[in-house]
Amino acid sequence: MKAFAYVNATSEREAVAALKFDGIALPLAGGQDLLARMKDYIDSPDRVVNVKNALDATVTATPDGGLKIGGAMKVVDLAEHAQVAKLYPAVAAAAIEIGTPQIRNQATVGGNINQRPRCWYYRNEEFVCYKKGGSRCFAVNGENQYHAIFGNDGPSHIVHPSSLAVPFLAYGAKFRVLGPNGEREIAAAEYFTMPTLQNVMKENVLADEELLTHVILPAPGNVKSGHYEVRYKASHDWPLVFATIVLALGGTSGNTIRSARVVLGAVAPVPWRSKAAEDALAGKPLNEQTAALAGEAAVKEAKPMSGNAYKIQITRTAVKRAIMNAAGIKTA
Amino acid sequence: MDHLTSPKVQIGVHCLNLRHKGMYVLATPYPEESQFYDAYDSTAYWCVETQQAFGPDGQPARPDCCQGDRDCCKH
Amino acid sequence: MFRQRGGGPAQPPPKPLDPRYKWPEKPTLLGTSVKRLDGPDKVTGRARYTYDINRPGMIYGRIVRSPVPHAKITSIDLSAVQKAPGVKAVLAWKEAGAELFYQGDPVAAVAADTEERARDAARLVRVRYETLPHVATEAQAMAADAPQWSTAQANTRAGTRQETGDLETGFKQAAHIVEQTYSTHVIGHVCLETHGTVCEWEGDKLTAWVSTQGCHQAAQGFAQALGIPQTDVRVITQYMGGGFGSKFAPDAQGIICAKLAKLANAPVKLMLDRREEHLDTGNRPSAFAHIKAGVSADGMLTAFDATSWGTGGAGQGANFPLPYLYQFPNRRRAHTDVYINAGTQRAMRAPGHPQGCFLTEILMDELADRVKMDPVEFRIKNAPKLAPNAMWIEYFQRGAKQFGWDKRHPTGDPTPGPIKTGMGVSAHLWGGGGRGSQSHVDIMSDGSVVVKCGTQDIGTGTRTIVAMVAAESLGLPISAIKPEIGDTQYPFSGGSGGSTTAASVSPAIRVTTMKALDALYAKVAPVLGTDAQNLVAEGGRIHVKGDTSKGLAWKDACKHLGTEPISVDGAWTDGLSSSGTSGVQFSEVTVDIETGIVKVKRILAMQDCGLIVDKLTAESQVYGGVIAALNFALFEDRLLDRVTGQMVNPNMEFYLLAGMSDIPKIEIVLNNMPERGVVGIGEPPTVSTASAIANAVRNATGVTIRSLPLHPHKVLAALEQERAGGT
Ligand SMILES: Cc1cc2nc3c(=O)[nH]c(=O)nc-3n(C[C@H](O)[C@H](O)[C@H](O)COP(=O)(O)OP(=O)(O)OC[C@H]3O[C@@H](n4cnc5c(N)ncnc54)[C@H](O)[C@@H]3O)c2cc1C
Ligand code: SF4
């Protein structure tokens, strides 16, 4: 690991100031991602700015009935937070599945959203791919069983690694961001970026000197939500595919889906909103048949790579089961 | 040396530097075992001099290679 | 497997066993469950593994390895690294012009005052490579016009061809024929403790702390590779975190460590990291076979015709037993070794057997279905006849009862819903057995006892069984014995491999302790006014047979030794061990047919290992074997990028291993066979689990997956093909 300077920031402003630096400066939260990248020589910052003592680590109620989650909050605390579980069950469901207890005890909300891709080409120094300034994506002709099945126009074919980003997007969260020129709020849906040749070395709109300080969740309203992850191993592993579904219900029986948010994880370079599935759900009764239809609709536009067509079937299942989950129907 | 005898590496034929696991474990074959399957050789070999699966000349260490007039071969 | 049919080291004719050494008919300790003596040291961290050895003035070594799978070195420039901070020694392991055959092939090395500096410095070694075309998969290597894995050798080498009986007649007798291709993949040993060494010179004498399965064997490796007398090498292995067949030698990293220590004139620690462990410490070769097999209308196997191949990486073979275990009277088999540009194979827990077992056992279920027979019944019909080393028929019957096999549905779970349940069965065999171990016993006048043997405990519990056998023989509690192992200063013993350790060490300890006891009897008999042959040692006393009152407490008896301890040597002898084990495993799984995810619910392992020494550690071997095989079946996969030939998952993240919650309930039935003496159990329990799981998946889903691992993509593909009207 390259030797680096260490700054232990104690306030948001101090942290942001420390990031403005002639050289590479990176924020350090739980370190579950950053330290591994540094040890593997994927990133070699000159300065590391600890933000754990600088950012809010609590959950507070917002005036409109939503919640504001501090960027330094530990994933374990998020998973165990009663208000979060009550208002945004899919967030709690996603949090509790992340990595392992050790990882959840260290990892933070801000770090989880901003973690870099887990593509095995990116993570091994030998492969100088687009994400590392190279000029190819090794996954295209290589081992792509865990890569994208949506948004596959390139240049990079990663799947976005964050488990939390998916439910945050589904619940319509905004991210509060602070930079040297002040703060801004960005809708989660606008935060993550599809790769282009210009921006491929990043996964979101955050500038180098900016920090994600808070996740702001609007009042959930009259919704039912569901979350379903398909995992090969029970822990210490990544989901193959997962889905969060948020359904606004209405109608005389209260069981008609007025509108839906369907967001898929581990299938695209960004948390992937499936308009097709949302359209398929609108106006339908909430039941198993509708769930299956939505699953079918969700995969219609999938464009798998050479070795990951199996993820289409898994996506179908994840969407269907997340909806059944929201409906309170038992699933496998 | 008793523990360095092996039917796969024959003194006089193969190089004295050739090694495999069977030369280092003290096994006794069960007389009837051969009834259950035919002969096969799953053995991994290495060269005691280089401590790799290749000899000092960079070529593989294996009974079919480690014999005869190969330069590094010791008899 | 380490011997061939009709082969094996020339054995002296067995000498009749001296009746004094016979295993006791009514043992007090043997066969009971004794906790590992070093368990508390291991869980509290007091146990010092090679990784934990720190010597005064010690520095750290790091190896520079080939980043590419096939290249020639154009030049190695060490000048920049020599000036790097903290660097104490630098060496070129290979020279310009040398050909490199796999990613991870060692090229040069550095030693620096901290581990981090050594890592950073290693990156300053400037190696120029001329990259050469490579082959990354068996299929690439076997393709027409394939690039060559080596500038000197072809990509394939025809191996054995065998033919027994008459194939034509065999196929004529067949009412049904199955013809399919089966395969298993490459996996690594993934030792929890990586390979490595701490080397320290004192003049021309080398002391090496090595994570090894054979301390005496590693000493020979050091001596011959370094060109020094073996008597000048001491190897110490007090605690060891797993080898599984990959740690019989110092390897390149051991020799590099010793050379760096010499150059730097300081002790050097060189432990590999996880990535190096995946790239350059061996693996289990792949196995493929195209098999055509016939079965008669009444369920007898008639013919077997196979073409097989597999890769052991760069220049090493990949053969395996085929057909496995079951009796095909007419058979033919042709094997080809395929070489690719990847790390070389090493013996891995039951070499060849898991592969041969899987290929045969999946076929067995397919054949059973053709004749509409229950898989257990079908196997009983075609298994070798019952014998002490061939207990399968009994295990099939007893196991089926215990497992609830009668509740197994025919192929394809008929219940509605996405979760399908199924059961599978599979059988295995292994050799084991031992010889040749030596040991030394001292009984002191204060009654303390030390037992020394140059074996090593690779995690199996050897230290504990050494103490158990000694305590049993001397009639003492285990706590009264001091077992000393893991050091070449102790008498010669073999490498811990081939499931031979218990069977070669236990008899040596038995003989030596009984000899020591005889010497003690000789001292004590006059005191008790009797002859030595009238004495027994039990319950911490030495007394006259049949008269406990006429005796002495152990301590009091030893006082009569005065100033001269009893100090005797002894060795393994015939009659206390034998070889040949058999086992059968059952498994129950669920398969989610909408996601392709397989979960193993339970495993039943029926296993023998001759006389059981420590029941607890014997069971531990079965647990470990089953879990390792579950990993082989579902998770592990050494994945090389098909384009660049570089490994994509040299870590513990994408190289998957089961966690606690992936491990099923494992039931073990150990068949104690004291009349056979000690046999050994390290390898057999890991052989048949994967096939039992795969057969259970087949039973659950009604589709056959003929290759490992049972990743969701294969399960879903097989289900899809079935829906499309495939096989
Ligand atoms: C085996 C394994 C399994 C895993 N499984 C999952 C899983 O299922 N789901 C999942 O989501 N994750 C999973 N992870 C990843 C893990 O959850 C993330 O690494 C972790 O959440 C990152 O959080 P952190 O606080 O440790 O981030 P850090 O490592 O400290 O930082 C991550 C990145 O974000 C930047 N950063 C940190 N904080 C901020 C901030 N406030 N604003 C802007 N940038 C910031 C850092 O500079 C760094 O680049 C797994 C990891 C492993 C090793
Ligand atoms: S490589 Fe050469 S020295 Fe080594 S064992 Fe083979 S023939 Fe002998």
mmCIF file with all atom_site columns, C-alpha atoms in Angstrom, chain C residues 1 44 51 149 180 205 218 274 297 330 337 343 368 390 409 443 451 458 464 523 529 542 558 560 610 635 647 666:
data_model
loop_
_atom_site.group_PDB
_atom_site.id
_atom_site.type_symbol
_atom_site.label_atom_id
_atom_site.label_alt_id
_atom_site.label_comp_id
_atom_site.label_asym_id
_atom_site.label_entity_id
_atom_site.label_seq_id
_atom_site.pdbx_PDB_ins_code
_atom_site.Cartn_x
_atom_site.Cartn_y
_atom_site.Cartn_z
_atom_site.occupancy
_atom_site.B_iso_or_equiv
_atom_site.pdbx_formal_charge
_atom_site.auth_seq_id
_atom_site.auth_comp_id
_atom_site.auth_asym_id
_atom_site.auth_atom_id
_atom_site.pdbx_PDB_model_num
ATOM 1  C CA . MET C 1 1   ? -3.895  -41.818 -5.117  1.00 0.00 ? 1   MET C CA 1
ATOM 2  C CA . THR C 1 44  ? -7.094  -18.562 23.005  1.00 0.00 ? 44  THR C CA 1
ATOM 3  C CA . TYR C 1 51  ? 2.583   -17.098 10.942  1.00 0.00 ? 51  TYR C CA 1
ATOM 4  C CA . TRP C 1 149 ? 1.293   -24.043 -23.422 1.00 0.00 ? 149 TRP C CA 1
ATOM 5  C CA . GLN C 1 180 ? -23.076 -38.713 -21.824 1.00 0.00 ? 180 GLN C CA 1
ATOM 6  C CA . LYS C 1 205 ? 22.763  -24.423 10.146  1.00 0.00 ? 205 LYS C CA 1
ATOM 7  C CA . ALA C 1 218 ? 10.495  -30.548 4.294   1.00 0.00 ? 218 ALA C CA 1
ATOM 8  C CA . ARG C 1 274 ? -4.300  -15.390 -0.247  1.00 0.00 ? 274 ARG C CA 1
ATOM 9  C CA . ALA C 1 297 ? -32.610 -55.670 -18.011 1.00 0.00 ? 297 ALA C CA 1
ATOM 10 C CA . ASN C 1 330 ? -16.323 -55.292 -19.749 1.00 0.00 ? 330 ASN C CA 1
ATOM 11 C CA . ASP C 1 337 ? -3.649  -35.300 -19.873 1.00 0.00 ? 337 ASP C CA 1
ATOM 12 C CA . GLY C 1 343 ? -0.683  -23.266 -11.600 1.00 0.00 ? 343 GLY C CA 1
ATOM 13 C CA . ALA C 1 368 ? -30.695 -47.099 -12.270 1.00 0.00 ? 368 ALA C CA 1
ATOM 14 C CA . ALA C 1 390 ? -15.409 -53.246 1.400   1.00 0.00 ? 390 ALA C CA 1
ATOM 15 C CA . HIS C 1 409 ? -39.743 -40.180 -4.241  1.00 0.00 ? 409 HIS C CA 1
ATOM 16 C CA . ILE C 1 443 ? 9.897   -42.085 31.875  1.00 0.00 ? 443 ILE C CA 1
ATOM 17 C CA . VAL C 1 451 ? 6.663   -39.182 24.117  1.00 0.00 ? 451 VAL C CA 1
ATOM 18 C CA . ILE C 1 458 ? -1.909  -30.811 10.596  1.00 0.00 ? 458 ILE C CA 1
ATOM 19 C CA . THR C 1 464 ? -3.889  -35.865 21.067  1.00 0.00 ? 464 THR C CA 1
ATOM 20 C CA . LYS C 1 523 ? 12.709  -52.191 38.081  1.00 0.00 ? 523 LYS C CA 1
ATOM 21 C CA . GLY C 1 529 ? 8.435   -59.488 45.122  1.00 0.00 ? 529 GLY C CA 1
ATOM 22 C CA . ILE C 1 542 ? 1.432   -50.798 38.705  1.00 0.00 ? 542 ILE C CA 1
ATOM 23 C CA . CYS C 1 558 ? 9.003   -44.446 39.209  1.00 0.00 ? 558 CYS C CA 1
ATOM 24 C CA . HIS C 1 560 ? 12.739  -46.738 41.939  1.00 0.00 ? 560 HIS C CA 1
ATOM 25 C CA . GLY C 1 610 ? -10.350 -49.620 11.501  1.00 0.00 ? 610 GLY C CA 1
ATOM 26 C CA . PHE C 1 635 ? -19.194 -23.219 -4.434  1.00 0.00 ? 635 PHE C CA 1
ATOM 27 C CA . MET C 1 647 ? -7.438  -15.757 -12.481 1.00 0.00 ? 647 MET C CA 1
ATOM 28 C CA . ILE C 1 666 ? -24.213 -33.855 9.295   1.00 0.00 ? 666 ILE C CA 1
#
